[in-house]
Short mmCIF file of C-alpha atoms in Angstrom, two decimals:
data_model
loop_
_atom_site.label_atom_id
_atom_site.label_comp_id
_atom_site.label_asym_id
_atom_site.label_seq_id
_atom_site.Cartn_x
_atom_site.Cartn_y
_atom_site.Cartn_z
CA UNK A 1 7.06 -11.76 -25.91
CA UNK A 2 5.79 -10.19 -22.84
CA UNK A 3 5.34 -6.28 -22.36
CA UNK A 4 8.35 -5.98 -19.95
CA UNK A 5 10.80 -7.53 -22.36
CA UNK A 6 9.19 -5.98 -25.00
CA UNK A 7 9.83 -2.69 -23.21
CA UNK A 8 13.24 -3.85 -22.11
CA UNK A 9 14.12 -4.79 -26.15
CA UNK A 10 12.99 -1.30 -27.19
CA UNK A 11 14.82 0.38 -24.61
CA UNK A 12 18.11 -1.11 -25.72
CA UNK A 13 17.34 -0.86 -29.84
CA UNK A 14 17.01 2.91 -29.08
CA UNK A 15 20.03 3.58 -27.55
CA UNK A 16 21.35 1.02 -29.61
CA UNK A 17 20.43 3.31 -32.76
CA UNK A 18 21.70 6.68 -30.83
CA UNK A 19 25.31 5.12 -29.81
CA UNK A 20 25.75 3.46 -33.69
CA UNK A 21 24.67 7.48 -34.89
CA UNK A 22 27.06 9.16 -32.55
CA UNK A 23 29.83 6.63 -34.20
CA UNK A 24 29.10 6.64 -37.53
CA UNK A 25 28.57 10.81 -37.46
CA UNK A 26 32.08 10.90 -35.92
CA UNK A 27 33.27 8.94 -38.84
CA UNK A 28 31.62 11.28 -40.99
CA UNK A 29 32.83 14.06 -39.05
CA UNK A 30 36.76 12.94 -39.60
CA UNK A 31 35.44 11.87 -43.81
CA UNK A 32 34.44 15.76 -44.31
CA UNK A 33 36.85 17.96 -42.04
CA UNK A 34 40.24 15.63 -42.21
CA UNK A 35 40.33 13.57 -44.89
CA UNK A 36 38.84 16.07 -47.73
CA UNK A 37 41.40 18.65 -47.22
CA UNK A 38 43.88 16.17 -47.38
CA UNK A 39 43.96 15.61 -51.28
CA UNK A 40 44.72 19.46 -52.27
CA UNK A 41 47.97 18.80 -50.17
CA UNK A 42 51.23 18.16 -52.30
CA UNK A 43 53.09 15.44 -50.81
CA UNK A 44 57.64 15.69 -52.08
CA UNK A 45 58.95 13.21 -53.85
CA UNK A 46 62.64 12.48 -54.54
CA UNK A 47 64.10 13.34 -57.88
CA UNK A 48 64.71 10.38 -59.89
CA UNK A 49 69.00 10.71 -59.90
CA UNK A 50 71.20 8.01 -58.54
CA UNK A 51 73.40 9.78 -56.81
CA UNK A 52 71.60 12.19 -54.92
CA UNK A 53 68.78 11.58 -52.04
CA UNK A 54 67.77 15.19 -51.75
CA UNK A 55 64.06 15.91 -52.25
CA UNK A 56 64.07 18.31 -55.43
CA UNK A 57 60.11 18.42 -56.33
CA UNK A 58 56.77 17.55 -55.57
CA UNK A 59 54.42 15.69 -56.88
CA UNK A 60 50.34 15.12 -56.71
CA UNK A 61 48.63 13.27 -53.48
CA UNK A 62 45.90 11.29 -53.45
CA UNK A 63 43.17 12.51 -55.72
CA UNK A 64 39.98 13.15 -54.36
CA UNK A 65 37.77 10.89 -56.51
CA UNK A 66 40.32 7.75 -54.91
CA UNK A 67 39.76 9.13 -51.74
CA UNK A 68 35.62 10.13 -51.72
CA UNK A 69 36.14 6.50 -53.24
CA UNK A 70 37.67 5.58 -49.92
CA UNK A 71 35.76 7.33 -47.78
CA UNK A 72 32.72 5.92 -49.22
CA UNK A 73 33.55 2.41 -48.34
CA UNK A 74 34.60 3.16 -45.25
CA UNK A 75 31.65 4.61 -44.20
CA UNK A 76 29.75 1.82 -45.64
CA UNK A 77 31.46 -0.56 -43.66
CA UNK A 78 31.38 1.70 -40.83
CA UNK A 79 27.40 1.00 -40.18
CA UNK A 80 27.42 -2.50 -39.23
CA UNK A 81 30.63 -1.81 -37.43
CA UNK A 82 28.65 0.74 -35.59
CA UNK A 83 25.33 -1.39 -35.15
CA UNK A 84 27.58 -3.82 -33.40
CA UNK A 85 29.48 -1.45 -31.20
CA UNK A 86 26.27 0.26 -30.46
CA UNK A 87 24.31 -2.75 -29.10
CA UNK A 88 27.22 -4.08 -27.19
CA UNK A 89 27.49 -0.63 -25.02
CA UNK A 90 23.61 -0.47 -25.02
CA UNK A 91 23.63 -3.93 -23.50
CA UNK A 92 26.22 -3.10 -20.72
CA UNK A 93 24.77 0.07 -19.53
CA UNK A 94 21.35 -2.29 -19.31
CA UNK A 95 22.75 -5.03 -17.60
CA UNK A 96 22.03 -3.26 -14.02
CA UNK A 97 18.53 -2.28 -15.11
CA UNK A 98 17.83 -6.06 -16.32
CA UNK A 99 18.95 -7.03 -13.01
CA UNK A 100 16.42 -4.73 -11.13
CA UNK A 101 14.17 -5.83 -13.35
CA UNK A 102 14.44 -9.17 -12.86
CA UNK A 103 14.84 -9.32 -8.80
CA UNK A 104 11.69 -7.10 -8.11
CA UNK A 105 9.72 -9.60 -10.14
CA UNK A 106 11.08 -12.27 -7.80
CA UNK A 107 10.47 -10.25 -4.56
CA UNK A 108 7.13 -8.88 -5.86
CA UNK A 109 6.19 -12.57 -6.22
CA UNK A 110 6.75 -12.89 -2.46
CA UNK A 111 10.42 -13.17 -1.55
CA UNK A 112 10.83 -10.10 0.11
CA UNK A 113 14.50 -11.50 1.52
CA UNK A 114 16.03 -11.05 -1.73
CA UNK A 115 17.71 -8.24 -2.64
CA UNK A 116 19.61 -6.58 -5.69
CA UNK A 117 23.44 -6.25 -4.63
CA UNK A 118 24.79 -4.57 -7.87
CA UNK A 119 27.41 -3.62 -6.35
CA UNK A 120 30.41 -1.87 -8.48
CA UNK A 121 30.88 0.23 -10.18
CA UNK A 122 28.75 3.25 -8.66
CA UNK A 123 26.73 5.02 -10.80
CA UNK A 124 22.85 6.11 -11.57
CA UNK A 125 21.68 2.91 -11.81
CA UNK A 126 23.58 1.19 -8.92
CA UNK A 127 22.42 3.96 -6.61
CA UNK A 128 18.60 3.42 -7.77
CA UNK A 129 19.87 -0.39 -6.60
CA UNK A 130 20.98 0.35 -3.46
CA UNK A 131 17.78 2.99 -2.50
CA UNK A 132 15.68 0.00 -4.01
CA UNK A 133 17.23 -1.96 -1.66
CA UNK A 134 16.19 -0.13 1.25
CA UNK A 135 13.10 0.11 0.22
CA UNK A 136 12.48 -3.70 0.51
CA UNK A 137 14.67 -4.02 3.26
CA UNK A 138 11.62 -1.36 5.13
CA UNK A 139 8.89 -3.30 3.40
CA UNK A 140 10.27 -6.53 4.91
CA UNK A 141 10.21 -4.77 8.05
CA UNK A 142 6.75 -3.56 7.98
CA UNK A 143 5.24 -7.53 6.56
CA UNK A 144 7.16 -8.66 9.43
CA UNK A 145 5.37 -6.39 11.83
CA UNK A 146 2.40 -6.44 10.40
CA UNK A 147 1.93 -10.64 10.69
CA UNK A 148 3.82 -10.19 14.30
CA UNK A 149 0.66 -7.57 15.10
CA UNK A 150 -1.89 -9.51 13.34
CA UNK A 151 -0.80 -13.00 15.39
CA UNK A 152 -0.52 -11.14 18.81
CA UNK A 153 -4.05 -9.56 18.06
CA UNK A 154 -5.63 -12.40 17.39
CA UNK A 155 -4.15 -13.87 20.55
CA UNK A 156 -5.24 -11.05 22.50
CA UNK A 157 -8.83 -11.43 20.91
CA UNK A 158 -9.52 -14.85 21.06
CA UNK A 159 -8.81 -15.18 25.29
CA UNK A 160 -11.42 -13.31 25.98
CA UNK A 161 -13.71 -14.91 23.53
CA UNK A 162 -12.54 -18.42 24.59
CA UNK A 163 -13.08 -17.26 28.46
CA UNK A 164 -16.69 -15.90 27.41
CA UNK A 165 -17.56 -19.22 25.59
CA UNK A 166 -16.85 -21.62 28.24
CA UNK A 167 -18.17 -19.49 31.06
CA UNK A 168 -21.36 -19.91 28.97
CA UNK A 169 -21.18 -23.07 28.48
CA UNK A 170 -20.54 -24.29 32.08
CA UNK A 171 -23.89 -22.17 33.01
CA UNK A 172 -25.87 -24.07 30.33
CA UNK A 173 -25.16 -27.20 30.87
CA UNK A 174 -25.74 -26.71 34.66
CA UNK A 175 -29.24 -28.22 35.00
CA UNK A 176 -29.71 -26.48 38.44
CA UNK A 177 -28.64 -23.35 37.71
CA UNK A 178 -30.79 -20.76 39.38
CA UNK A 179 -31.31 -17.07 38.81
CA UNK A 180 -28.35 -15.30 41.24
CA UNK A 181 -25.79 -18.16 39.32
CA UNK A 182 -27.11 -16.82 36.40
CA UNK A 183 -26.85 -13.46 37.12
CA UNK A 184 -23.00 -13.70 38.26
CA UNK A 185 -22.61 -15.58 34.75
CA UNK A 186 -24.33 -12.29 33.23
CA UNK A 187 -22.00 -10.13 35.34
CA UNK A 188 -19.28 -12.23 34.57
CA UNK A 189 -19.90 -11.88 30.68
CA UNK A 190 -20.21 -8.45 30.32
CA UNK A 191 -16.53 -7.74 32.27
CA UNK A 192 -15.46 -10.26 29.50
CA UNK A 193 -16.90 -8.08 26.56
CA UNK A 194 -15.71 -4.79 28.25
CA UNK A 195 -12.24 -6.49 28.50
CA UNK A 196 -12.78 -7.14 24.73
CA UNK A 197 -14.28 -3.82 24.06
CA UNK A 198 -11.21 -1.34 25.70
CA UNK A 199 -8.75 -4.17 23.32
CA UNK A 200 -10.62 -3.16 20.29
CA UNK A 201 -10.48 0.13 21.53
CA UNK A 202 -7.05 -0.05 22.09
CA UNK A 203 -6.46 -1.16 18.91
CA UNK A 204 -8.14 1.38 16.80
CA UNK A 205 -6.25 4.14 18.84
CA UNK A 206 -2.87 2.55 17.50
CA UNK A 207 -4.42 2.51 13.92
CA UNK A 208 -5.45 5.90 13.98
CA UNK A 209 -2.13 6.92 15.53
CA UNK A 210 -0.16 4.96 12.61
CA UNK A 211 -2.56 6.37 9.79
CA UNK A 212 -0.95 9.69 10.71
CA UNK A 213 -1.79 13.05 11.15
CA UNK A 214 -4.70 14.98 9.39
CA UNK A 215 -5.05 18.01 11.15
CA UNK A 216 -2.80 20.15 12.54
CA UNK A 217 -4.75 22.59 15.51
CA UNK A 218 -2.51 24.80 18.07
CA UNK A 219 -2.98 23.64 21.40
CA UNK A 220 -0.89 23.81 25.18
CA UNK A 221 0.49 20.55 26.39
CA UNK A 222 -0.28 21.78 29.92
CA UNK A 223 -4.09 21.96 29.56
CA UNK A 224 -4.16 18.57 27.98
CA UNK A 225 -2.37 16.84 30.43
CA UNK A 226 -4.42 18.98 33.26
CA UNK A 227 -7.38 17.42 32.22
CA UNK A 228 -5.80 13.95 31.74
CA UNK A 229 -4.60 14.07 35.46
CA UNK A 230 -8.13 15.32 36.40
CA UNK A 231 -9.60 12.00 35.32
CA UNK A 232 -6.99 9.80 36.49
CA UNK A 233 -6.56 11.04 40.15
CA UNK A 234 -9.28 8.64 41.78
CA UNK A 235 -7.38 5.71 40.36
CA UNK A 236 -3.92 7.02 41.55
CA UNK A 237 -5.49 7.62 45.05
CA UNK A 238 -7.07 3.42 45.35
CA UNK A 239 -3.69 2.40 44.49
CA UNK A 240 -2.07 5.22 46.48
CA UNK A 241 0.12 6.33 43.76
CA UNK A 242 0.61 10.61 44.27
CA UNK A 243 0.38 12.49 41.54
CA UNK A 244 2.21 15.42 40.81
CA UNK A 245 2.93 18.40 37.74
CA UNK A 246 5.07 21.11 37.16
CA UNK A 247 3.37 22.44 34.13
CA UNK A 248 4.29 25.58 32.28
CA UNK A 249 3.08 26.69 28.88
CA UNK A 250 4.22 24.67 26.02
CA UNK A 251 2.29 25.72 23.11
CA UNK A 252 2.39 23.40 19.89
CA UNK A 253 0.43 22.30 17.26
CA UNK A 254 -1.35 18.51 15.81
CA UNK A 255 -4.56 16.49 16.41
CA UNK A 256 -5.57 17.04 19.67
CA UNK A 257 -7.25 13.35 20.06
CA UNK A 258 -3.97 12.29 19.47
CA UNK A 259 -1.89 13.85 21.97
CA UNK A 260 -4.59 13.46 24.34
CA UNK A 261 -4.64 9.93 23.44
CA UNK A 262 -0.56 9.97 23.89
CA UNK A 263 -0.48 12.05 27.37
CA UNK A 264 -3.31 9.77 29.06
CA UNK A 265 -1.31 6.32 27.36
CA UNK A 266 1.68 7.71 29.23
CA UNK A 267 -0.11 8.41 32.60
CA UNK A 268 -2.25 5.55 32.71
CA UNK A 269 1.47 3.49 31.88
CA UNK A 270 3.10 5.64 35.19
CA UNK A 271 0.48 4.67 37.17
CA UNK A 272 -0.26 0.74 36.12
CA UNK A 273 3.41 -0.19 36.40
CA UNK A 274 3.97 1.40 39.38
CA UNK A 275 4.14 0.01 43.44
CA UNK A 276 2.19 1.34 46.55
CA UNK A 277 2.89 4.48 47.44
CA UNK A 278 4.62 5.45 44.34
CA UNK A 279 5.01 8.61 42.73
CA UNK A 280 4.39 10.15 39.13
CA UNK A 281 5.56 13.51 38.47
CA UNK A 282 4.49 15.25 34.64
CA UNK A 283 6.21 17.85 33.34
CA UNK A 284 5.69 20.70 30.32
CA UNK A 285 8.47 23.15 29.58
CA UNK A 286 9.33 25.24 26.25
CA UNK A 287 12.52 25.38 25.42
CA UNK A 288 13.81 27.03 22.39
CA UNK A 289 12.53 26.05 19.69
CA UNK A 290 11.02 22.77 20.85
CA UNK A 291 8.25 21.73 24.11
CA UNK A 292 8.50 18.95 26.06
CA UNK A 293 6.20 16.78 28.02
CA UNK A 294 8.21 14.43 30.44
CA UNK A 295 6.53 11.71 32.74
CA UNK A 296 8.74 10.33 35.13
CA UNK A 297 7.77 7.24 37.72
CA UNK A 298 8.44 5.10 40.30
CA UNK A 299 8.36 1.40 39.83
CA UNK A 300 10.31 -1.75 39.21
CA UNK A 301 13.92 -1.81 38.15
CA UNK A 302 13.77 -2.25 34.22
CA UNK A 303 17.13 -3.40 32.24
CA UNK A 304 18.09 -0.81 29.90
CA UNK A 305 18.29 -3.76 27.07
CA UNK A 306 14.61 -4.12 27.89
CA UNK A 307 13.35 -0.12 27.28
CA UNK A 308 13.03 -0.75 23.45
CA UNK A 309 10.39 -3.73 23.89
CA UNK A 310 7.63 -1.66 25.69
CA UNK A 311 7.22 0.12 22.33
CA UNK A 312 6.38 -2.54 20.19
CA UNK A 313 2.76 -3.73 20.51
CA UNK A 314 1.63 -6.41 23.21
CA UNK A 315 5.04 -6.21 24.65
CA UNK A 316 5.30 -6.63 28.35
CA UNK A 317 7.62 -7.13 31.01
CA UNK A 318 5.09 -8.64 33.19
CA UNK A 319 8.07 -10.47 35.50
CA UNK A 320 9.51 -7.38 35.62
CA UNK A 321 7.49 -5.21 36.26
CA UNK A 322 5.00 -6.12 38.84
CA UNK A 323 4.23 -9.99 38.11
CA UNK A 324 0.46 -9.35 36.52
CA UNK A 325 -0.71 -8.53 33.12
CA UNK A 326 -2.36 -5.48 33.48
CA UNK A 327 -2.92 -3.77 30.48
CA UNK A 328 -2.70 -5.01 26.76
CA UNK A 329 0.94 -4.21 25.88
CA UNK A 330 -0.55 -1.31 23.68
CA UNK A 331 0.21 2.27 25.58
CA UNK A 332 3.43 2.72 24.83
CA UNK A 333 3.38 1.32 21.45
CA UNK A 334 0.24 4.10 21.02
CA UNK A 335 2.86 6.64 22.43
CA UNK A 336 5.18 5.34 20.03
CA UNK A 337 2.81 5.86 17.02
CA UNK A 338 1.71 9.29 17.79
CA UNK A 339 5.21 10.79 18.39
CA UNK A 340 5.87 9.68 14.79
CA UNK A 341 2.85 10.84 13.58
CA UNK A 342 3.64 14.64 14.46
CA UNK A 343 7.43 14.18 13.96
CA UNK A 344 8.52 14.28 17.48
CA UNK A 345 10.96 12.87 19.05
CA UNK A 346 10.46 10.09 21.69
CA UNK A 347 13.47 9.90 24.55
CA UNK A 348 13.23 7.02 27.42
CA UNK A 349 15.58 6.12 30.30
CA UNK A 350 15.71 3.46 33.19
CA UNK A 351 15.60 5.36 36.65
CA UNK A 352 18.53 3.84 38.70
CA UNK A 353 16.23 3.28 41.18
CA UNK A 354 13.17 1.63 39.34
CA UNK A 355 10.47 2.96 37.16
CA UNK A 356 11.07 5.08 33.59
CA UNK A 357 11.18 8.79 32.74
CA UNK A 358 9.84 9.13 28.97
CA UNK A 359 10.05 12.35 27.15
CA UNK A 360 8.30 13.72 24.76
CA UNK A 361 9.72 16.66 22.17
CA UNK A 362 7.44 18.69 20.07
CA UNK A 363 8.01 21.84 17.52
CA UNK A 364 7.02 24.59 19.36
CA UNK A 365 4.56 27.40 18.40
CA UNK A 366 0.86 27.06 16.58
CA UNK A 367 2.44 26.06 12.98
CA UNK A 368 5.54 23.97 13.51
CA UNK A 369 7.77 22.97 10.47
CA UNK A 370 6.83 19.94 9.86
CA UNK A 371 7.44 17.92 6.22
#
């Protein structure tokens, strides 16, 4: 017998045992305090005349050696009666659990699409059902996602390795190849593995952002993205993209890699999907009890069906949104990652007119409540 059953066996013999003791001390319970003080009592009897019914004297009731007599036997035959009852009620209120039991085994085996359905009636155990439920309907979820990420990683990955290997190739087997082809192959390799090395990069940011948060340091939104915009200004100028920020104080508190890692994600998004002579306009307000970072943008028209996509990794809208692959399909799903992270809250909507305006809301002051 294995340990589970074993377990599951034991479980039911107990309450088994407890149910048969809670009947049988009722029927010792109705033995000592009704029956007992029944035999003092003096029951009438008719007086033995044939022409009268009236009741003219009493005589004795039961005595109490017949009815400890009685009693005795009852309560004898009381404990299997109670055994039996016992197990049967045991064995209802564990039909639930032996169902959990029995599904998890099943979906820890691999079947993650199964669940329990118990169903009515509601009670304890049908509520642990239904939250167990969940919980493998979110496990699903994240296996899913997980072999989704894995596959489109691998994709990403192996391009660049594939591109690196034949551009290799074609230079070896080139029996004329002289030292400026050569050197244009060398060029042409190291793009490759610093195409390969911002991925991995790219990649370890998400990670990090999904591990969660481990430190939690004040800091304002507006210097961040000051410095952000510093750094990015040269590229908005070659692609004459104007940058501009309406920041005011908006004090919070989390990693500061992170949000740095979430303000330039959202920048260098405004300013990749974006057309010539575009514009991208940050903004940091307090408000309450809550700051906000918003980066608006010009750019292609996006459906509003579409929004949800850009925030699942190596999702693009390449047709959509200007025809090339730039990028890895990774910033916003970094973005993504980080607002959950620091329990934020992540708001996006289509411009009319083309391009997104994504908003960021954080807890405001240097120790935000946070779970």
């Amino acid at each position: 017998m294995t340990p589970g059953k074993l377990a599951r066996r034991s479980l039911q013999t107990r309450l088994a045992l407890a149910y048969a003791a809670a009947i049988y001390a009722a029927g010792v319970f109705v033995v000592v305090f009704v029956s007992v003080p029944l035999a003092s009592i003096q029951v009438a009897t008719p007086k033995d005349h044939p022409s009268s019914s009236a009741i003219t004297g009493t005589g004795p009731g039961i005595s109490l050696p017949q009815l400890l007599t009685g009693s005795a036997v009852a309560l004898v035959l009381l404990i299997p009666v109670a055994l039996a009852l016992g197990w049967y009620v045991a064995g209802r209120f564990l039909h639930p659990l032996r169902a959990i039991t029995a599904t998890a085994k099943i979906i820890s085996a691999g079947d993650l699409h199964r669940r329990l359905d118990l169903g009515e009636p509601t009670d304890e155990l049908t509520e642990l059902g239904h939250t167990l439920d969940d919980l493998f309907a979110r496990l699903q979820a994240s296996f899913d996602a997980q072999r989704h990420f894995v596959a489109n990683a691998s994709h990403e990955l192996r391009t660049p390795l594939a591109g690196l290997r034949t551009l290799l190739e074609v230079a070896l087997a080139d029996p004329d190849a002289d030292t400026d082809t050569l050197r244009a192959v060398c060029q042409e390799a190291l793009a490759l593995g610093e195409h390969q090395e911002r991925l991995v990069q790219a990649l370890l940011a998400l990670a990090t952002s999904e591990r969660g948060v481990t430190r939690w340091d004040p800091l304002d939104l507006a210097h961040v993205v000051e410095e952000v915009l510093a750094s990015r200004r040269d590229q908005a100028a070659q692609k004459g993209i104007d940058l501009a920020e309406r920041l005011a104080p908006a004090v919070t508190a989390g990693d500061p890699r992170l949000i740095e890692s979430l303000v330039a994600n959202l920048i260098d998004n405004a300013i990749c999907h974006n057309h010539a002579d575009g514009h991208v306009q940050v903004t940091t307000r307090t408000s309450g009890t809550q700051v906000a970072l918003t980066v608006t943008n010009s750019g292609p028209v996006i459906p509003d069906n579409q929004i949800q996509r850009l925030f699942h990794p190596f999702q693009r809208l390449a047709p959509d949104r200007h025809g090339r692959r730039d990028g890895y399909g990774l910033g916003l799903a970094i973005v993504n990652a980080v607002t959950q992270a620091h329990h934020a809250t992540l708001t996006t909507s289509a411009r009319p007119e083309g391009g997104l305006s994504i908003t960021v809301r954080f807890a405001h002051g240097p120790h935000p409540d946070r779970p």
